[in-house]
Short mmCIF file of C-alpha atoms and ligand atoms in Angstrom, two decimals:
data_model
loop_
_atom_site.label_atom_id
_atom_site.label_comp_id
_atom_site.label_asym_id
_atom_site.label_seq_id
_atom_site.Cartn_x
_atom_site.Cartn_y
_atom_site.Cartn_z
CA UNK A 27 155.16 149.53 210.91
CA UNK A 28 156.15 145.74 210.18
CA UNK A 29 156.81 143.51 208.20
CA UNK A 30 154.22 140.94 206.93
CA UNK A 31 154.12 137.61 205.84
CA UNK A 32 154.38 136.97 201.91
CA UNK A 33 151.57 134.49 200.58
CA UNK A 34 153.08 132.37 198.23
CA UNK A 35 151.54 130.40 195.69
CA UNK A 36 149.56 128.40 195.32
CA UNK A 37 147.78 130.36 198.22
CA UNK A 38 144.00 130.87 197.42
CA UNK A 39 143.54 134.46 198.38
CA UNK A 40 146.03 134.89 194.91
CA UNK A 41 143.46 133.64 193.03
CA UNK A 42 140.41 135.87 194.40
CA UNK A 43 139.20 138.88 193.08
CA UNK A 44 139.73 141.38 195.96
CA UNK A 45 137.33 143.63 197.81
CA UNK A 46 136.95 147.27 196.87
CA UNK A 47 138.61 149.45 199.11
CA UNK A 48 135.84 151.42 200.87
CA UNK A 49 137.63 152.77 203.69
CA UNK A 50 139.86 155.40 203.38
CA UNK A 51 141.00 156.18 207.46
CA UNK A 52 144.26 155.82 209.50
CA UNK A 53 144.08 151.68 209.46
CA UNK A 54 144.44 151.74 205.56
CA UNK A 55 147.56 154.09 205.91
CA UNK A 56 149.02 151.79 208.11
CA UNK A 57 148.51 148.81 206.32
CA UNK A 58 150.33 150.91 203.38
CA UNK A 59 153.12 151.67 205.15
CA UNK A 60 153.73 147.96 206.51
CA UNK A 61 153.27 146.73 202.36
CA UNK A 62 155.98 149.42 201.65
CA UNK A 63 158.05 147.67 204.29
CA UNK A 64 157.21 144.25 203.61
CA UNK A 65 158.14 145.64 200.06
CA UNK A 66 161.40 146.90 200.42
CA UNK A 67 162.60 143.99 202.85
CA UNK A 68 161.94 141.12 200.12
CA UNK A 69 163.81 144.35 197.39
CA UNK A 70 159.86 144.23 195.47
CA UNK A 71 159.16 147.19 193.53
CA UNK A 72 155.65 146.32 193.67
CA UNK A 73 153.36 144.62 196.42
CA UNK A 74 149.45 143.70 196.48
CA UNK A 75 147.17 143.38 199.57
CA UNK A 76 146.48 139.50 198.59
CA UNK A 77 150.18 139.30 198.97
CA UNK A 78 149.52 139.50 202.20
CA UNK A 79 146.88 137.19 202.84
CA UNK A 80 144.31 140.07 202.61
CA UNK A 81 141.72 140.14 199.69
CA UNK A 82 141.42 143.63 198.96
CA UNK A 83 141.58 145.64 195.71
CA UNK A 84 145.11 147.65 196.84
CA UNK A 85 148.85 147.55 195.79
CA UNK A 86 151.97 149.91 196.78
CA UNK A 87 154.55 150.23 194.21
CA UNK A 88 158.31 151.86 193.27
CA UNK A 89 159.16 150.95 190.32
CA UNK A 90 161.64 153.64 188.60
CA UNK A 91 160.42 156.79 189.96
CA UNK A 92 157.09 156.12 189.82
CA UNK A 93 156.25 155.31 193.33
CA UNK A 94 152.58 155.63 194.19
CA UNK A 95 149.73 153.93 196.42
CA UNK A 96 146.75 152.39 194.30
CA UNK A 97 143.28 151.70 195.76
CA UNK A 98 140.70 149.64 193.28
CA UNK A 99 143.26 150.33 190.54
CA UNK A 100 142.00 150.03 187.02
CA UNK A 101 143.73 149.96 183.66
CA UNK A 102 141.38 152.32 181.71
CA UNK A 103 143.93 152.56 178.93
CA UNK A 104 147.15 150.47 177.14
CA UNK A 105 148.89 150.36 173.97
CA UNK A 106 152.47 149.22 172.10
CA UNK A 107 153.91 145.92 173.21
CA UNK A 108 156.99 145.00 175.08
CA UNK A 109 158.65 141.81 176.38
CA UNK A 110 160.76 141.55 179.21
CA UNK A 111 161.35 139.60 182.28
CA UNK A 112 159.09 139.73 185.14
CA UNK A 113 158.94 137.76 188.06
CA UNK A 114 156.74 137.67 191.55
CA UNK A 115 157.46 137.83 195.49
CA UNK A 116 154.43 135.42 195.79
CA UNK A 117 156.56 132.97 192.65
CA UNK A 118 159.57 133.13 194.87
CA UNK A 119 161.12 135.29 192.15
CA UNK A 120 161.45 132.98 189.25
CA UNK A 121 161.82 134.92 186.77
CA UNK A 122 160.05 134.66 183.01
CA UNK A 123 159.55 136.21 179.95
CA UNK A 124 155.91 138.27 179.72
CA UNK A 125 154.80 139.87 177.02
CA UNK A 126 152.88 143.24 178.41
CA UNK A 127 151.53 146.39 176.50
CA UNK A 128 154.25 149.08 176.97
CA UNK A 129 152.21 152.14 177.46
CA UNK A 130 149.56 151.98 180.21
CA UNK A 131 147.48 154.31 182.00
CA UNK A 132 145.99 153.63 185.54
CA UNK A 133 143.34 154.93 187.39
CA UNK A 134 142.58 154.37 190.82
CA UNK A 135 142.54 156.17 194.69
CA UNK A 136 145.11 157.20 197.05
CA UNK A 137 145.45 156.36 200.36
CA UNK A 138 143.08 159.65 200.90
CA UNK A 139 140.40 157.94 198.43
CA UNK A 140 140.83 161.15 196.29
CA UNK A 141 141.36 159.47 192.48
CA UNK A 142 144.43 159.78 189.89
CA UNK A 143 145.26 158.89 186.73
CA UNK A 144 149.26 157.89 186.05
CA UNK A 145 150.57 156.65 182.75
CA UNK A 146 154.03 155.04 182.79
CA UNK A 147 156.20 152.71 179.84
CA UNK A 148 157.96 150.33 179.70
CA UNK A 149 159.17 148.52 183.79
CA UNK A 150 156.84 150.55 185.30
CA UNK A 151 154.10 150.04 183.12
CA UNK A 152 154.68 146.16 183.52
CA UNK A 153 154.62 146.43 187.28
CA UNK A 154 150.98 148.42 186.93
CA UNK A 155 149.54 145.76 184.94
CA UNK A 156 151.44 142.76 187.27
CA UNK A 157 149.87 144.55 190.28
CA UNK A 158 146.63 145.15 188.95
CA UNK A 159 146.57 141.61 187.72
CA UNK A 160 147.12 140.52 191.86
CA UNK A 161 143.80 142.97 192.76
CA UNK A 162 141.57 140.63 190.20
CA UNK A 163 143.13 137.28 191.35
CA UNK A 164 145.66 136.73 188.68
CA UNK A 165 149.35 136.26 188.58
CA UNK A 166 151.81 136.79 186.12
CA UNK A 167 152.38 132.84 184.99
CA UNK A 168 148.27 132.79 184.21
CA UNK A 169 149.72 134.94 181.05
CA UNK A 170 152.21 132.39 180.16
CA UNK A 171 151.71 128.90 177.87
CA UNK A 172 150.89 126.21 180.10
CA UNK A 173 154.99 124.40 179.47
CA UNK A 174 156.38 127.77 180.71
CA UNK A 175 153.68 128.26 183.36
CA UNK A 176 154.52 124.32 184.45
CA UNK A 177 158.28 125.35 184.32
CA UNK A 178 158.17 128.42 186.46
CA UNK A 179 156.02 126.37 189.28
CA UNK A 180 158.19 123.50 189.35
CA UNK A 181 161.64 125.84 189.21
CA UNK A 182 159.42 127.62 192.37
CA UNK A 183 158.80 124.64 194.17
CA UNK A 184 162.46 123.22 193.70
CA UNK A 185 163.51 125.87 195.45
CA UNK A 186 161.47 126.20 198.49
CA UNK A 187 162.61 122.66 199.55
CA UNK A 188 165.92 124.67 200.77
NI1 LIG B 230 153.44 139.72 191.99
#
């Protein structure tokens, strides 16, 4: 296992629409288990494979209790609304306000390619449409006005100057 480089904005391979996963074999487990640990080191409670420079359709998450592995994840169902903070290991963090459906249901593959659905509120749900989002090429400040959006990326870039 190790630890992998974060991309960062305003890194292209954020802003692709990944690759379907196609191969489900000992490499893909590995690269799971180094996003869990690349994960856990920067204290995420979600990670996508663009995240990591790769353009894939793939994201490993534990968000509260609901940790799972999702290849060529798909929102196939959503409803309510919430709004909360969210913020992104590829935004250095920077945190602002979202507003997300609060029920969601995802479908996609397991490491084994053998498919699931899981529905989650609330946090959780949030982190399975943030997640998502990062496997078609978008990140959480494309869903904010462009002030805030301008705000967040300045507040971003401030900060990486340390
Ligand atoms: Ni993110």
């Amino acid at each position: 296992m190790a630890v992998r480089k974060i991309t960062e904005y305003p890194e292209a391979v954020l802003g692709q629409v990944g690759k379907p996963v196609t191969e489900f074999d000992e490499a893909l487990a590995e690269l799971c288990a180094d996003m869990y640990e690349t994960m856990y080191e920067a204290e995420g409670v979600g990670l996508a494979a663009p995240q990591i420079g790769l353009n894939m359709r793939l994201f490993v998450m534990d968000c509260e209790g609901v940790k799972l592995i999702a290849a060529n994840p798909e929102i196939i169902a959503a409803e309510g609304e919430q709004s909360g903070q969210e913020g992104c290991l590829s935004v250095g963090k920077v945190p602002a306000v979202v507003v997300r459906a609060n029920k969601v249901t995802l479908k996609a593959q397991n490491e084994h390619g053998e498919w699931f659905e899981e529905t989650a509120e609330g946090y959780a749900a949030r982190c399975f449409l943030h997640e998502t989002d990062h496997c078609n090429g978008k990140l959480f400040i494309d869903h904010l006005p462009k002030m805030r959006r301008d705000m967040v990326v300045k507040r971003f870039k401030k900060e990486k100057r340390w």
